[in-house]
PDB file of C-alpha atoms and ligand atoms in Angstrom:
ATOM      1  CA  MET C   1      99.596  89.259  98.836  1.00 51.00           C
ATOM      2  CA  GLN C   2      99.873  89.168  95.048  1.00 53.00           C
ATOM      3  CA  ALA C   3      97.316  86.699  93.651  1.00 52.00           C
ATOM      4  CA  PRO C   4      99.018  83.553  92.319  1.00 55.00           C
ATOM      5  CA  SER C   5      98.417  82.713  88.662  1.00 64.00           C
ATOM      6  CA  LEU C   6      96.776  79.455  89.663  1.00 81.00           C
ATOM      7  CA  ASP C   7      95.047  78.343  92.862  1.00 89.00           C
ATOM      8  CA  TRP C   8      96.600  75.011  93.732  1.00 92.00           C
ATOM      9  CA  SER C   9      93.925  74.455  96.392  1.00 91.00           C
ATOM     10  CA  ILE C  10      91.513  73.474  93.643  1.00 89.00           C
ATOM     11  CA  GLY C  11      91.408  69.803  92.746  1.00 86.00           C
ATOM     12  CA  GLY C  12      93.372  67.009  94.357  1.00 89.00           C
ATOM     13  CA  TYR C  13      97.019  68.093  94.398  1.00 90.00           C
ATOM     14  CA  GLU C  14      97.647  65.525  97.136  1.00 90.00           C
ATOM     15  CA  THR C  15      97.905  62.796  94.481  1.00 91.00           C
ATOM     16  CA  ILE C  16     100.741  64.616  92.722  1.00 90.00           C
ATOM     17  CA  ALA C  17     102.396  65.477  96.033  1.00 93.00           C
ATOM     18  CA  ALA C  18     102.731  61.772  96.804  1.00 92.00           C
ATOM     19  CA  LEU C  19     104.547  61.277  93.484  1.00 92.00           C
ATOM     20  CA  LEU C  20     106.866  64.218  94.212  1.00 93.00           C
ATOM     21  CA  LEU C  21     107.959  62.904  97.611  1.00 97.00           C
ATOM     22  CA  PRO C  22     111.302  61.578  96.243  1.00 97.00           C
ATOM     23  CA  ALA C  23     112.131  65.100  95.049  1.00 97.00           C
ATOM     24  CA  ALA C  24     111.430  66.456  98.537  1.00 98.00           C
ATOM     25  CA  GLU C  25     113.688  63.760 100.008  1.00 98.00           C
ATOM     26  CA  THR C  26     116.477  64.785  97.615  1.00 98.00           C
ATOM     27  CA  VAL C  27     116.134  68.496  98.403  1.00 98.00           C
ATOM     28  CA  VAL C  28     116.053  67.958 102.166  1.00 98.00           C
ATOM     29  CA  ALA C  29     119.052  65.606 102.023  1.00 98.00           C
ATOM     30  CA  ALA C  30     120.993  68.172  99.972  1.00 98.00           C
ATOM     31  CA  ALA C  31     120.225  70.852 102.554  1.00 98.00           C
ATOM     32  CA  GLY C  32     122.321  68.947 105.116  1.00 97.00           C
ATOM     33  CA  LEU C  33     120.079  69.963 107.988  1.00 98.00           C
ATOM     34  CA  LYS C  34     121.221  70.092 111.582  1.00 96.00           C
ATOM     35  CA  ARG C  35     118.932  69.876 114.595  1.00 97.00           C
ATOM     36  CA  GLY C  36     117.614  73.350 115.352  1.00 98.00           C
ATOM     37  CA  ASP C  37     118.179  74.770 111.875  1.00 98.00           C
ATOM     38  CA  ARG C  38     115.478  77.304 111.068  1.00 98.00           C
ATOM     39  CA  VAL C  39     114.041  76.289 107.719  1.00 98.00           C
ATOM     40  CA  VAL C  40     111.537  77.939 105.414  1.00 98.00           C
ATOM     41  CA  ASP C  41     109.887  75.718 102.786  1.00 98.00           C
ATOM     42  CA  ILE C  42     108.647  78.025 100.027  1.00 98.00           C
ATOM     43  CA  GLY C  43     105.652  76.727  98.111  1.00 98.00           C
ATOM     44  CA  CYS C  44     105.342  73.931 100.661  1.00 98.00           C
ATOM     45  CA  GLY C  45     102.066  72.565  99.289  1.00 97.00           C
ATOM     46  CA  THR C  46     100.885  69.695 101.444  1.00 98.00           C
ATOM     47  CA  GLY C  47     104.133  69.739 103.404  1.00 98.00           C
ATOM     48  CA  ASN C  48     106.313  66.988 101.937  1.00 98.00           C
ATOM     49  CA  ALA C  49     109.665  68.727 102.422  1.00 98.00           C
ATOM     50  CA  ALA C  50     108.610  70.706 105.482  1.00 98.00           C
ATOM     51  CA  LEU C  51     107.647  67.532 107.347  1.00 98.00           C
ATOM     52  CA  LEU C  52     110.830  65.713 106.315  1.00 98.00           C
ATOM     53  CA  ALA C  53     112.904  68.656 107.575  1.00 98.00           C
ATOM     54  CA  ALA C  54     110.950  68.838 110.818  1.00 98.00           C
ATOM     55  CA  ARG C  55     111.485  65.121 111.410  1.00 98.00           C
ATOM     56  CA  GLN C  56     115.227  65.863 111.296  1.00 97.00           C
ATOM     57  CA  GLY C  57     114.848  68.312 114.156  1.00 98.00           C
ATOM     58  CA  ALA C  58     114.652  71.519 112.140  1.00 98.00           C
ATOM     59  CA  GLU C  59     112.339  74.365 113.123  1.00 98.00           C
ATOM     60  CA  VAL C  60     110.241  74.614 109.997  1.00 98.00           C
ATOM     61  CA  ILE C  61     107.864  77.180 108.560  1.00 98.00           C
ATOM     62  CA  GLY C  62     106.054  76.183 105.384  1.00 98.00           C
ATOM     63  CA  VAL C  63     104.720  79.003 103.214  1.00 98.00           C
ATOM     64  CA  ASP C  64     102.245  78.614 100.376  1.00 98.00           C
ATOM     65  CA  PRO C  65      99.510  80.778  98.830  1.00 97.00           C
ATOM     66  CA  ALA C  66      97.101  77.816  98.646  1.00 97.00           C
ATOM     67  CA  LEU C  67      95.175  77.874 101.912  1.00 96.00           C
ATOM     68  CA  ARG C  68      93.692  74.406 101.542  1.00 97.00           C
ATOM     69  CA  LEU C  69      97.102  72.860 100.934  1.00 97.00           C
ATOM     70  CA  ILE C  70      98.681  74.405 104.013  1.00 97.00           C
ATOM     71  CA  GLU C  71      95.696  73.177 106.015  1.00 97.00           C
ATOM     72  CA  VAL C  72      96.434  69.681 104.703  1.00 97.00           C
ATOM     73  CA  ALA C  73     100.104  70.160 105.646  1.00 98.00           C
ATOM     74  CA  ALA C  74      99.167  71.257 109.174  1.00 98.00           C
ATOM     75  CA  GLU C  75      96.820  68.278 109.549  1.00 98.00           C
ATOM     76  CA  ARG C  76      99.601  65.932 108.411  1.00 97.00           C
ATOM     77  CA  ALA C  77     101.986  67.440 110.951  1.00 98.00           C
ATOM     78  CA  ALA C  78      99.446  67.060 113.756  1.00 98.00           C
ATOM     79  CA  ARG C  79      98.573  63.499 112.742  1.00 97.00           C
ATOM     80  CA  GLU C  80     102.238  62.497 112.556  1.00 96.00           C
ATOM     81  CA  GLY C  81     103.192  64.309 115.769  1.00 97.00           C
ATOM     82  CA  VAL C  82     105.653  66.559 113.928  1.00 97.00           C
ATOM     83  CA  GLN C  83     106.347  70.173 114.974  1.00 97.00           C
ATOM     84  CA  ALA C  84     106.064  72.525 111.989  1.00 98.00           C
ATOM     85  CA  SER C  85     104.107  75.664 111.300  1.00 98.00           C
ATOM     86  CA  PHE C  86     102.454  76.724 108.082  1.00 98.00           C
ATOM     87  CA  ARG C  87     101.583  80.213 106.869  1.00 98.00           C
ATOM     88  CA  GLN C  88      99.688  81.454 103.878  1.00 98.00           C
ATOM     89  CA  GLY C  89     101.948  83.615 101.774  1.00 97.00           C
ATOM     90  CA  GLU C  90     103.917  83.738  98.589  1.00 95.00           C
ATOM     91  CA  ALA C  91     107.517  83.782  97.528  1.00 97.00           C
ATOM     92  CA  ALA C  92     107.694  87.476  96.675  1.00 97.00           C
ATOM     93  CA  SER C  93     106.393  88.549 100.097  1.00 97.00           C
ATOM     94  CA  LEU C  94     107.271  85.893 102.654  1.00 98.00           C
ATOM     95  CA  PRO C  95     105.410  86.268 105.976  1.00 98.00           C
ATOM     96  CA  ILE C  96     108.710  85.854 107.836  1.00 98.00           C
ATOM     97  CA  PRO C  97     110.895  88.406 109.682  1.00 98.00           C
ATOM     98  CA  ASP C  98     114.272  89.579 108.369  1.00 98.00           C
ATOM     99  CA  ALA C  99     117.327  87.384 109.023  1.00 98.00           C
ATOM    100  CA  SER C 100     115.348  84.781 110.952  1.00 98.00           C
ATOM    101  CA  MET C 101     116.044  81.622 108.900  1.00 98.00           C
ATOM    102  CA  ASP C 102     119.138  79.466 108.299  1.00 98.00           C
ATOM    103  CA  VAL C 103     117.921  77.458 105.325  1.00 98.00           C
ATOM    104  CA  ALA C 104     115.521  78.033 102.441  1.00 98.00           C
ATOM    105  CA  ILE C 105     114.189  75.045 100.520  1.00 98.00           C
ATOM    106  CA  SER C 106     111.644  74.781  97.759  1.00 98.00           C
ATOM    107  CA  VAL C 107     110.465  71.736  95.869  1.00 98.00           C
ATOM    108  CA  PHE C 108     108.994  72.958  92.585  1.00 95.00           C
ATOM    109  CA  GLY C 109     107.401  75.844  94.514  1.00 96.00           C
ATOM    110  CA  ILE C 110     109.349  79.076  94.115  1.00 96.00           C
ATOM    111  CA  ILE C 111     109.523  78.421  90.370  1.00 93.00           C
ATOM    112  CA  PHE C 112     105.911  79.609  90.221  1.00 92.00           C
ATOM    113  CA  ALA C 113     106.675  83.056  91.643  1.00 94.00           C
ATOM    114  CA  GLY C 114     105.551  85.613  89.102  1.00 89.00           C
ATOM    115  CA  ASP C 115     108.447  87.934  89.953  1.00 93.00           C
ATOM    116  CA  ALA C 116     111.638  85.894  90.181  1.00 92.00           C
ATOM    117  CA  ALA C 117     113.804  88.831  91.293  1.00 96.00           C
ATOM    118  CA  ALA C 118     111.411  89.674  94.126  1.00 97.00           C
ATOM    119  CA  ALA C 119     111.343  86.043  95.254  1.00 97.00           C
ATOM    120  CA  ILE C 120     115.142  85.831  95.323  1.00 96.00           C
ATOM    121  CA  ALA C 121     115.301  89.136  97.223  1.00 98.00           C
ATOM    122  CA  GLU C 122     112.893  87.709  99.783  1.00 98.00           C
ATOM    123  CA  ILE C 123     115.089  84.660 100.318  1.00 98.00           C
ATOM    124  CA  ASP C 124     118.032  87.013 100.852  1.00 98.00           C
ATOM    125  CA  ARG C 125     115.993  89.077 103.316  1.00 98.00           C
ATOM    126  CA  VAL C 126     114.827  86.210 105.545  1.00 98.00           C
ATOM    127  CA  LEU C 127     118.112  84.247 105.674  1.00 98.00           C
ATOM    128  CA  THR C 128     121.015  84.897 107.993  1.00 98.00           C
ATOM    129  CA  ALA C 129     124.606  83.923 107.141  1.00 95.00           C
ATOM    130  CA  PRO C 130     125.909  81.294 106.830  1.00 95.00           C
ATOM    131  CA  ALA C 131     122.784  80.183 104.993  1.00 97.00           C
ATOM    132  CA  ARG C 132     121.880  77.366 102.618  1.00 97.00           C
ATOM    133  CA  ILE C 133     119.422  77.478  99.735  1.00 98.00           C
ATOM    134  CA  VAL C 134     118.248  74.315  97.967  1.00 98.00           C
ATOM    135  CA  LEU C 135     115.666  74.633  95.201  1.00 97.00           C
ATOM    136  CA  SER C 136     114.328  72.201  92.629  1.00 96.00           C
ATOM    137  CA  ALA C 137     113.041  73.251  89.225  1.00 91.00           C
ATOM    138  CA  TRP C 138     111.729  71.446  86.177  1.00 84.00           C
ATOM    139  CA  LEU C 139     114.223  71.225  83.327  1.00 82.00           C
ATOM    140  CA  PRO C 140     112.675  72.818  80.232  1.00 81.00           C
ATOM    141  CA  ARG C 141     113.749  70.053  77.874  1.00 87.00           C
ATOM    142  CA  GLY C 142     113.460  66.354  77.270  1.00 88.00           C
ATOM    143  CA  ALA C 143     110.695  63.924  76.393  1.00 86.00           C
ATOM    144  CA  VAL C 144     108.827  64.180  79.707  1.00 77.00           C
ATOM    145  CA  PHE C 145     108.855  67.989  79.526  1.00 82.00           C
ATOM    146  CA  GLU C 146     107.551  67.941  75.945  1.00 89.00           C
ATOM    147  CA  MET C 147     104.846  65.417  76.800  1.00 87.00           C
ATOM    148  CA  ASN C 148     103.689  67.317  79.892  1.00 82.00           C
ATOM    149  CA  ALA C 149     103.724  70.644  78.048  1.00 85.00           C
ATOM    150  CA  ALA C 150     101.563  69.239  75.270  1.00 90.00           C
ATOM    151  CA  ALA C 151      99.124  67.623  77.704  1.00 88.00           C
ATOM    152  CA  ALA C 152      98.905  70.748  79.847  1.00 86.00           C
ATOM    153  CA  ALA C 153      98.327  72.972  76.829  1.00 89.00           C
ATOM    154  CA  ALA C 154      95.499  70.711  75.676  1.00 92.00           C
ATOM    155  CA  VAL C 155      93.813  70.711  79.080  1.00 87.00           C
ATOM    156  CA  ARG C 156      94.187  74.487  79.450  1.00 88.00           C
ATOM    157  CA  ALA C 157      92.683  75.014  76.017  1.00 90.00           C
ATOM    158  CA  ALA C 158      89.773  72.711  76.895  1.00 91.00           C
ATOM    159  CA  VAL C 159      88.926  74.388  80.210  1.00 89.00           C
ATOM    160  CA  GLY C 160      90.143  77.908  79.449  1.00 88.00           C
ATOM    161  CA  ALA C 161      92.665  77.901  82.286  1.00 83.00           C
ATOM    162  CA  PRO C 162      95.659  80.279  82.415  1.00 79.00           C
ATOM    163  CA  ARG C 163      99.182  78.983  81.900  1.00 75.00           C
ATOM    164  CA  PRO C 164     101.089  78.740  85.224  1.00 68.00           C
ATOM    165  CA  ARG C 165     104.123  80.985  85.246  1.00 65.00           C
ATOM    166  CA  HIS C 166     107.501  79.416  85.853  1.00 62.00           C
ATOM    167  CA  SER C 167     109.748  82.364  86.544  1.00 58.00           C
ATOM    168  CA  ILE C 168     112.726  80.357  87.771  1.00 59.00           C
ATOM    169  CA  GLY C 169     114.414  77.411  86.103  1.00 57.00           C
ATOM    170  CA  THR C 170     112.364  77.192  82.948  1.00 53.00           C
ATOM    171  CA  THR C 171     111.393  79.176  79.920  1.00 48.00           C
ATOM    172  CA  ALA C 172     107.804  79.538  78.807  1.00 42.00           C
ATOM    173  CA  THR C 173     107.004  77.256  75.921  1.00 39.00           C
ATOM    174  CA  SER C 174     103.271  76.958  75.613  1.00 35.00           C
TER     175      SER C 174
HETATM  176  C1  SAM H   1     104.201  71.595  92.186  1.00 63.82           C
HETATM  177  S1  SAM H   1     103.532  72.229  93.713  1.00 63.82           S
HETATM  178  C2  SAM H   1     104.822  71.758  94.855  1.00 63.82           C
HETATM  179  C3  SAM H   1     104.321  71.657  96.267  1.00 63.82           C
HETATM  180  C4  SAM H   1     105.285  71.031  97.274  1.00 63.82           C
HETATM  181  N1  SAM H   1     106.523  71.773  97.357  1.00 63.82           N
HETATM  182  C5  SAM H   1     105.547  69.585  96.970  1.00 63.82           C
HETATM  183  O1  SAM H   1     106.711  69.195  96.857  1.00 63.82           O
HETATM  184  O2  SAM H   1     104.585  68.806  96.870  1.00 63.82           O
HETATM  185  C6  SAM H   1     103.725  73.982  93.553  1.00 63.82           C
HETATM  186  C7  SAM H   1     103.380  74.749  94.803  1.00 63.82           C
HETATM  187  O3  SAM H   1     103.812  76.089  94.628  1.00 63.82           O
HETATM  188  C8  SAM H   1     102.848  76.927  95.202  1.00 63.82           C
HETATM  189  N2  SAM H   1     102.971  78.270  94.625  1.00 63.82           N
HETATM  190  C9  SAM H   1     102.395  78.759  93.498  1.00 63.82           C
HETATM  191  N3  SAM H   1     102.714  80.051  93.326  1.00 63.82           N
HETATM  192  C10 SAM H   1     103.532  80.381  94.360  1.00 63.82           C
HETATM  193  C11 SAM H   1     104.185  81.580  94.754  1.00 63.82           C
HETATM  194  N4  SAM H   1     104.069  82.698  94.038  1.00 63.82           N
HETATM  195  N5  SAM H   1     104.924  81.559  95.878  1.00 63.82           N
HETATM  196  C12 SAM H   1     105.049  80.430  96.620  1.00 63.82           C
HETATM  197  N6  SAM H   1     104.452  79.265  96.292  1.00 63.82           N
HETATM  198  C13 SAM H   1     103.708  79.238  95.180  1.00 63.82           C
HETATM  199  C14 SAM H   1     101.526  76.243  94.879  1.00 63.82           C
HETATM  200  O4  SAM H   1     100.450  76.721  95.682  1.00 63.82           O
HETATM  201  C15 SAM H   1     101.885  74.800  95.089  1.00 63.82           C
HETATM  202  O5  SAM H   1     101.633  74.374  96.404  1.00 63.82           O
END
């Protein structure tokens, strides 16, 4: 597996995940899931979208490179009595067989794939027609984007951290 540019296991991503729950609700609603749909949640993190999809009766696999986060997702599923499985992996090499999924979703996850073309090719490989794909990405403009970019650049400069790569949906600005 190609090493991600940033290990999201470090720190307390759970706090941000709680704030992003409305985005997961929007993505899952847009996917128009039916009971039994086979769904892959790419960059599932702590499982927000994966668990919502599973609660609608979908058969869900969450994939994320951050081992600690998928452990959190699996614990959430067990605690809430929801059937979903979680695998360590990344967008450009999904640990999923060919043509085995009906729906691909990603809530601000696949945007971090270093190789956008490879990630899109992987979605194409694992889906079977008729398939649905619903992705969310940050818009690279506006006051919130500018504020976050400035804050992130300052923190990265202070701690010497690398800039996360957004290969899909945004352009690099800092
Ligand atoms: C902003 S978080 C979103 C997590 C989750 N989808 C949510 O809604 O809370 C970004 C996620 O993308 C994952 N990620 C980073 N690089 C990735 C890659 N190359 N392929 C798949 N996921 C990746 C991170 O580990 C992290 O969990």
